[in-house]
């Protein structure tokens, strides 16, 4: 197979050296085995080891290599090189502080995630084997528990851009509904109280950017709608 | 005041439902108004003011304006919440918009009952 060349335009910023960020035009020779964008980035790292990005599992499970690819958030490891028009423009996830190159500071994102208490709250004595659910009750958790916290959704959400300190964001709200929907959880009312706030939940205007970018095909907008439904059911 | 992020105002649901309810009412009123206006015998001031001489039409129209102002209040407040960061300035803008909308409601009543 003939060698392929990939043209890239990559956001570069090293706060120790660069006064401000710049876009670097660069090309990389690909091997036949390079299928995904992450393969190309790893190849590029072999040429220029100052290029910084996060990666770990390289198969869409860890959520480390989320970045803005040709203007749309996604995971480099799940993005087919074939599908990308060149030059491939790579930027860090929008709306979060850049640490270096394609690496962003996710503190704000995880702060919001932790604020919804992403764990089962059940004060009953621990049963001998496990807390059981009916298959129908378990069904409701599908499409919720699969989130890998890559932050593609929250960083594509304008409401999160404007209020990352106050709006929980699609990823956090999807996780919030995951525990609201869990029949084994006993903190439903407290969870709803925690979200009943003009900023924390109601900044969402259902524009569905989150659904558009989710690399796992999840639907945070639907989950947010269900949280609102629960609040309505509780209030009227 | 200590400089910390504070959230948890415990409102939002009422406004969210209110915005939707007012939108539904405005949509229904638009149909009623369109039919009433299109079935006017002639396009004259007399026919036009005749349309609003009935108590029901006046009431429905005034309700439409109230729905519009409530809807606008939530929408404009949302914009301020997104883009106006200093709390004092945001509060001041909220107050200005509220006074304006209350003024408009009074003005709408005055116009309707004068026709």
Coordinates of C-alpha atoms in Angstrom, one line a residue:
Chain A
X1 CA 0.0 0.0 0.0
X2 CA 1.2 3.5 -0.8
X3 CA 2.0 5.8 2.0
X4 CA -0.7 8.3 2.8
X5 CA -0.1 11.8 4.1
X6 CA -2.4 13.5 6.5
X7 CA -2.6 17.3 6.6
X8 CA -3.3 18.7 10.0
X9 CA -3.9 22.1 11.6
X10 CA -3.3 21.8 15.3
X11 CA -3.9 24.2 18.2
X12 CA -0.6 24.6 20.0
X13 CA 0.0 26.3 23.3
X14 CA 2.8 25.8 25.8
X15 CA 2.3 28.4 28.5
X16 CA 6.0 28.1 29.5
X17 CA 7.2 29.2 26.0
X18 CA 4.3 30.7 24.0
X19 CA 2.9 34.1 24.6
X20 CA -0.4 33.1 23.1
X21 CA -1.8 30.0 21.3
X22 CA -1.3 29.5 17.6
X23 CA -2.4 27.0 14.9
X24 CA 0.4 24.8 13.5
X25 CA 0.2 23.4 10.0
X26 CA 1.8 20.0 10.0
X27 CA 1.6 16.8 8.0
X28 CA 2.3 13.2 9.0
X29 CA 3.1 10.1 7.0
X30 CA 0.6 7.3 7.8
X31 CA 1.2 3.6 7.9
X32 CA -1.4 1.2 6.5
X33 CA -2.4 0.2 10.0
X34 CA -3.4 3.8 10.9
X35 CA -7.2 3.8 10.8
X36 CA -8.2 6.3 13.5
X37 CA -7.3 9.9 14.2
X38 CA -5.6 8.9 17.4
X39 CA -3.3 6.6 15.3
X40 CA -2.2 9.7 13.4
X41 CA -1.7 11.7 16.5
X42 CA 0.5 9.0 18.1
X43 CA 2.4 8.8 14.8
X44 CA 2.8 12.6 14.9
X45 CA 4.0 12.4 18.5
X46 CA 6.8 10.2 17.3
X47 CA 8.0 13.0 15.1
X48 CA 7.3 16.0 17.4
X49 CA 7.3 14.9 21.0
X50 CA 6.3 18.3 22.3
X51 CA 2.7 17.8 21.0
X52 CA 0.6 17.1 24.0
X53 CA -2.7 15.3 24.2
X54 CA -4.4 12.8 26.5
X55 CA -5.0 9.2 25.5
X56 CA -5.3 6.0 27.3
X57 CA -7.5 3.0 26.2
X58 CA -7.5 4.0 22.5
X59 CA -10.9 2.3 22.0
X60 CA -13.6 4.7 23.2
X61 CA -13.9 3.5 26.7
X62 CA -11.8 5.9 28.8
X63 CA -12.9 9.2 27.3
X64 CA -9.4 10.7 27.5
X65 CA -8.8 11.8 24.0
X66 CA -11.8 14.1 23.5
X67 CA -11.0 17.1 21.3
X68 CA -12.6 19.4 18.8
X69 CA -12.1 17.8 15.4
X70 CA -13.0 19.9 12.4
X71 CA -15.2 22.0 14.6
X72 CA -17.1 19.2 16.3
X73 CA -16.2 17.5 19.6
X74 CA -15.4 13.9 19.4
X75 CA -13.0 11.1 20.5
X76 CA -9.9 10.9 18.3
X77 CA -9.8 7.1 18.9
X78 CA -13.3 6.7 17.4
X79 CA -12.9 9.1 14.5
X80 CA -12.1 7.4 11.2
X81 CA -9.3 9.1 9.3
X82 CA -11.3 8.3 6.1
X83 CA -14.2 10.4 7.2
X84 CA -12.2 13.5 7.8
X85 CA -11.8 16.3 5.2
X86 CA -8.3 17.7 5.2
X87 CA -6.6 19.6 6.6
X88 CA -7.9 18.2 9.9
X89 CA -8.3 21.0 12.3
X90 CA -7.7 20.0 15.9
X91 CA -8.5 22.2 18.8
X92 CA -8.8 21.5 22.6
X93 CA -12.4 21.1 23.9
X94 CA -14.0 24.5 23.9
X95 CA -15.0 26.4 27.0
X96 CA -12.4 24.9 29.4
X97 CA -9.0 26.4 30.3
X98 CA -6.2 25.0 28.2
X99 CA -3.3 23.5 30.1
X100 CA -1.2 22.7 27.0
X101 CA -1.9 22.0 23.3
X102 CA -5.0 19.7 23.3
X103 CA -5.1 19.2 27.0
X104 CA -7.8 21.1 29.0
X105 CA -8.3 21.5 32.7
X106 CA -11.4 19.4 33.4
X107 CA -11.7 20.5 37.1
X108 CA -14.9 22.5 36.5
X109 CA -16.5 19.6 34.6
X110 CA -15.8 17.1 37.3
X111 CA -16.9 19.6 40.0
X112 CA -20.3 19.7 38.4
X113 CA -20.3 15.9 38.0
X114 CA -19.6 15.4 41.7
X115 CA -22.2 18.0 42.7
X116 CA -25.0 15.6 41.7
X117 CA -23.7 12.9 44.0
X118 CA -23.0 10.3 41.3
X119 CA -23.4 7.2 43.6
X120 CA -26.3 5.2 44.9
X121 CA -27.8 6.5 48.1
X122 CA -29.5 3.8 50.0
X123 CA -29.7 3.7 53.8
X124 CA -31.2 0.2 54.2
X125 CA -28.9 -2.5 55.6
X126 CA -26.8 -4.0 52.8
X127 CA -28.5 -7.2 51.7
X128 CA -26.6 -10.4 51.7
X129 CA -26.2 -10.7 48.0
X130 CA -27.3 -7.7 46.0
X131 CA -30.0 -5.0 45.6
X132 CA -32.3 -6.4 43.0
X133 CA -34.3 -4.6 40.3
X134 CA -37.0 -5.8 38.0
X135 CA -35.8 -6.1 34.3
X136 CA -38.2 -3.2 33.5
X137 CA -36.7 -1.0 36.2
X138 CA -33.2 -1.9 35.0
X139 CA -34.2 -1.0 31.4
X140 CA -34.6 2.6 32.4
X141 CA -30.9 2.8 33.2
X142 CA -29.9 1.9 29.6
X143 CA -28.6 4.9 27.8
X144 CA -27.6 6.5 31.1
X145 CA -24.9 4.4 32.7
X146 CA -22.8 4.2 29.5
X147 CA -21.4 7.7 29.9
X148 CA -17.6 7.8 29.9
X149 CA -17.3 11.4 31.1
X150 CA -15.3 12.5 28.0
X151 CA -16.8 16.0 28.3
X152 CA -17.6 16.2 24.6
X153 CA -21.2 17.1 25.4
X154 CA -20.8 19.7 28.2
X155 CA -18.0 21.5 26.2
X156 CA -20.3 21.8 23.2
X157 CA -23.1 23.3 25.2
X158 CA -23.3 27.2 25.1
X159 CA -25.1 27.1 28.5
X160 CA -22.1 25.4 30.0
X161 CA -19.7 27.8 28.3
X162 CA -21.5 30.8 29.8
X163 CA -22.0 29.3 33.3
X164 CA -19.6 26.4 33.8
X165 CA -19.5 27.2 37.5
X166 CA -23.3 27.1 38.0
X167 CA -24.9 25.0 35.2
X168 CA -24.4 21.2 35.8
X169 CA -24.1 20.6 32.1
X170 CA -25.4 17.6 30.0
X171 CA -22.9 15.0 31.3
X172 CA -23.7 15.8 34.9
X173 CA -27.4 15.9 34.3
X174 CA -27.3 12.6 32.5
X175 CA -25.6 11.1 35.5
X176 CA -28.1 12.9 37.8
X177 CA -31.0 11.2 36.0
X178 CA -29.2 7.9 36.1
X179 CA -29.6 8.0 39.9
X180 CA -33.0 9.6 39.8
X181 CA -34.2 6.7 37.6
X182 CA -32.6 4.0 39.8
X183 CA -35.3 2.3 41.9
X184 CA -32.7 1.3 44.4
X185 CA -31.9 4.9 45.2
X186 CA -33.6 6.6 48.2
X187 CA -32.5 10.2 47.7
X188 CA -34.9 11.1 44.9
X189 CA -36.4 14.1 46.6
X190 CA -33.0 15.5 47.7
X191 CA -31.6 15.0 44.2
X192 CA -34.5 16.9 42.7
X193 CA -34.1 19.7 45.4
X194 CA -30.4 19.8 44.4
X195 CA -31.3 20.5 40.8
X196 CA -34.4 22.7 41.2
X197 CA -32.5 25.8 40.4
X198 CA -32.6 28.3 37.5
X199 CA -28.9 27.8 36.9
X200 CA -28.2 24.2 37.8
X201 CA -30.8 22.6 35.6
X202 CA -32.9 25.2 33.9
X203 CA -30.0 26.7 31.9
X204 CA -30.7 23.8 29.5
X205 CA -32.8 25.1 26.5
X206 CA -32.8 21.7 24.7
X207 CA -30.7 22.8 21.7
X208 CA -29.3 19.2 21.6
X209 CA -25.6 20.0 20.8
X210 CA -24.9 17.3 23.5
X211 CA -26.8 14.7 21.6
X212 CA -25.2 15.7 18.3
X213 CA -21.6 15.1 19.6
X214 CA -21.9 12.2 22.1
X215 CA -19.4 9.6 20.9
X216 CA -21.4 6.9 22.8
X217 CA -24.7 7.9 21.1
X218 CA -26.3 8.9 24.4
X219 CA -29.1 11.5 24.7
X220 CA -28.6 13.9 27.6
X221 CA -31.4 16.2 26.4
X222 CA -33.9 13.3 26.8
X223 CA -32.6 12.7 30.3
X224 CA -32.9 16.3 31.2
X225 CA -36.5 16.3 29.9
X226 CA -37.2 13.4 32.2
X227 CA -35.7 15.2 35.2
X228 CA -38.1 18.1 34.4
X229 CA -41.0 15.6 34.1
X230 CA -40.2 14.3 37.5
X231 CA -40.1 17.8 38.9
X232 CA -43.5 18.5 37.4
X233 CA -44.9 15.2 38.7
X234 CA -43.7 16.1 42.1
X235 CA -45.0 19.7 42.0
X236 CA -48.5 19.4 40.5
Chain B
X1 CA -19.8 39.0 50.9
X2 CA -17.5 36.1 50.7
X3 CA -16.5 35.3 47.1
X4 CA -17.9 31.9 46.5
X5 CA -20.1 30.4 43.9
X6 CA -23.6 30.2 45.3
X7 CA -26.4 28.2 43.6
X8 CA -29.6 26.6 44.9
X9 CA -32.3 29.2 44.5
X10 CA -34.9 26.5 44.4
X11 CA -37.0 28.0 41.7
X12 CA -37.1 27.5 38.0
X13 CA -39.7 24.8 37.5
X14 CA -42.6 27.3 37.8
X15 CA -41.0 29.6 35.2
X16 CA -40.2 26.7 33.0
X17 CA -43.8 25.6 33.0
X18 CA -45.0 29.2 32.8
X19 CA -43.0 29.8 29.7
X20 CA -44.5 26.8 28.0
X21 CA -48.0 27.5 29.1
X22 CA -47.8 31.1 28.0
X23 CA -46.5 29.9 24.6
X24 CA -49.4 27.5 24.2
X25 CA -51.9 30.3 25.1
X26 CA -50.2 32.7 22.6
X27 CA -50.4 30.1 19.9
X28 CA -54.1 29.5 20.5
X29 CA -54.9 33.2 20.7
X30 CA -53.0 33.8 17.5
X31 CA -55.4 31.4 15.7
X32 CA -58.5 33.0 17.3
X33 CA -57.3 36.5 16.5
X34 CA -56.4 35.5 12.9
X35 CA -59.8 34.0 12.3
X36 CA -61.6 37.0 13.9
X37 CA -59.5 39.5 11.9
X38 CA -60.0 37.6 8.6
X39 CA -63.7 37.3 9.0
X40 CA -64.2 41.0 9.6
X41 CA -66.9 42.4 7.2
X42 CA -64.6 45.2 6.2
X43 CA -61.2 46.7 7.0
X44 CA -62.3 49.9 8.8
X45 CA -61.7 51.5 12.1
X46 CA -65.3 50.8 13.1
X47 CA -65.1 47.0 12.3
X48 CA -61.7 46.9 14.0
X49 CA -62.8 48.5 17.2
X50 CA -66.0 46.5 17.0
X51 CA -63.9 43.4 17.2
X52 CA -62.6 44.5 20.6
X53 CA -65.8 45.8 21.9
X54 CA -66.9 42.5 23.3
X55 CA -65.8 41.7 26.8
X56 CA -64.5 38.3 25.9
X57 CA -62.3 39.4 23.1
X58 CA -60.9 42.2 25.3
X59 CA -60.3 39.7 28.1
X60 CA -58.6 37.2 25.7
X61 CA -56.4 39.9 24.2
X62 CA -55.4 41.3 27.5
X63 CA -54.6 37.7 28.6
X64 CA -52.5 37.4 25.5
X65 CA -50.5 40.5 26.4
X66 CA -49.9 39.2 29.9
X67 CA -48.8 35.9 28.6
X68 CA -46.4 37.7 26.2
X69 CA -44.9 39.8 29.0
X70 CA -44.5 36.8 31.3
X71 CA -42.9 34.8 28.5
X72 CA -40.6 37.8 27.6
X73 CA -39.7 38.3 31.3
X74 CA -38.4 34.7 31.6
X75 CA -36.6 34.9 28.2
X76 CA -34.9 38.2 28.9
X77 CA -34.0 37.1 32.4
X78 CA -32.4 34.0 30.9
X79 CA -30.3 36.1 28.6
X80 CA -29.1 38.3 31.5
X81 CA -28.3 35.2 33.5
X82 CA -26.1 34.0 30.7
X83 CA -24.3 37.2 29.7
X84 CA -24.4 39.7 32.5
X85 CA -21.9 38.5 35.2
X86 CA -21.8 41.3 37.8
X87 CA -24.7 40.5 40.2
X88 CA -25.5 44.2 40.9
X89 CA -25.8 45.0 37.3
X90 CA -27.9 41.9 36.6
X91 CA -30.3 42.9 39.5
X92 CA -30.6 46.4 38.1
X93 CA -31.4 45.1 34.6
X94 CA -34.0 42.7 36.0
X95 CA -35.7 45.6 37.9
X96 CA -35.7 47.8 34.8
X97 CA -37.2 45.0 32.6
X98 CA -39.8 44.2 35.3
X99 CA -40.9 47.8 35.5
X100 CA -41.0 48.1 31.7
X101 CA -43.2 45.0 31.4
X102 CA -45.5 46.1 34.1
X103 CA -45.8 49.5 32.4
X104 CA -46.5 47.7 29.1
X105 CA -49.2 45.7 30.7
X106 CA -50.9 48.8 32.0
X107 CA -50.5 50.4 28.6
X108 CA -52.0 47.4 26.8
X109 CA -55.0 47.6 29.2
X110 CA -55.4 51.3 28.5
X111 CA -55.4 50.8 24.8
X112 CA -57.7 47.8 24.8
X113 CA -60.4 49.5 27.0
X114 CA -60.1 52.7 25.0
X115 CA -60.8 51.1 21.6

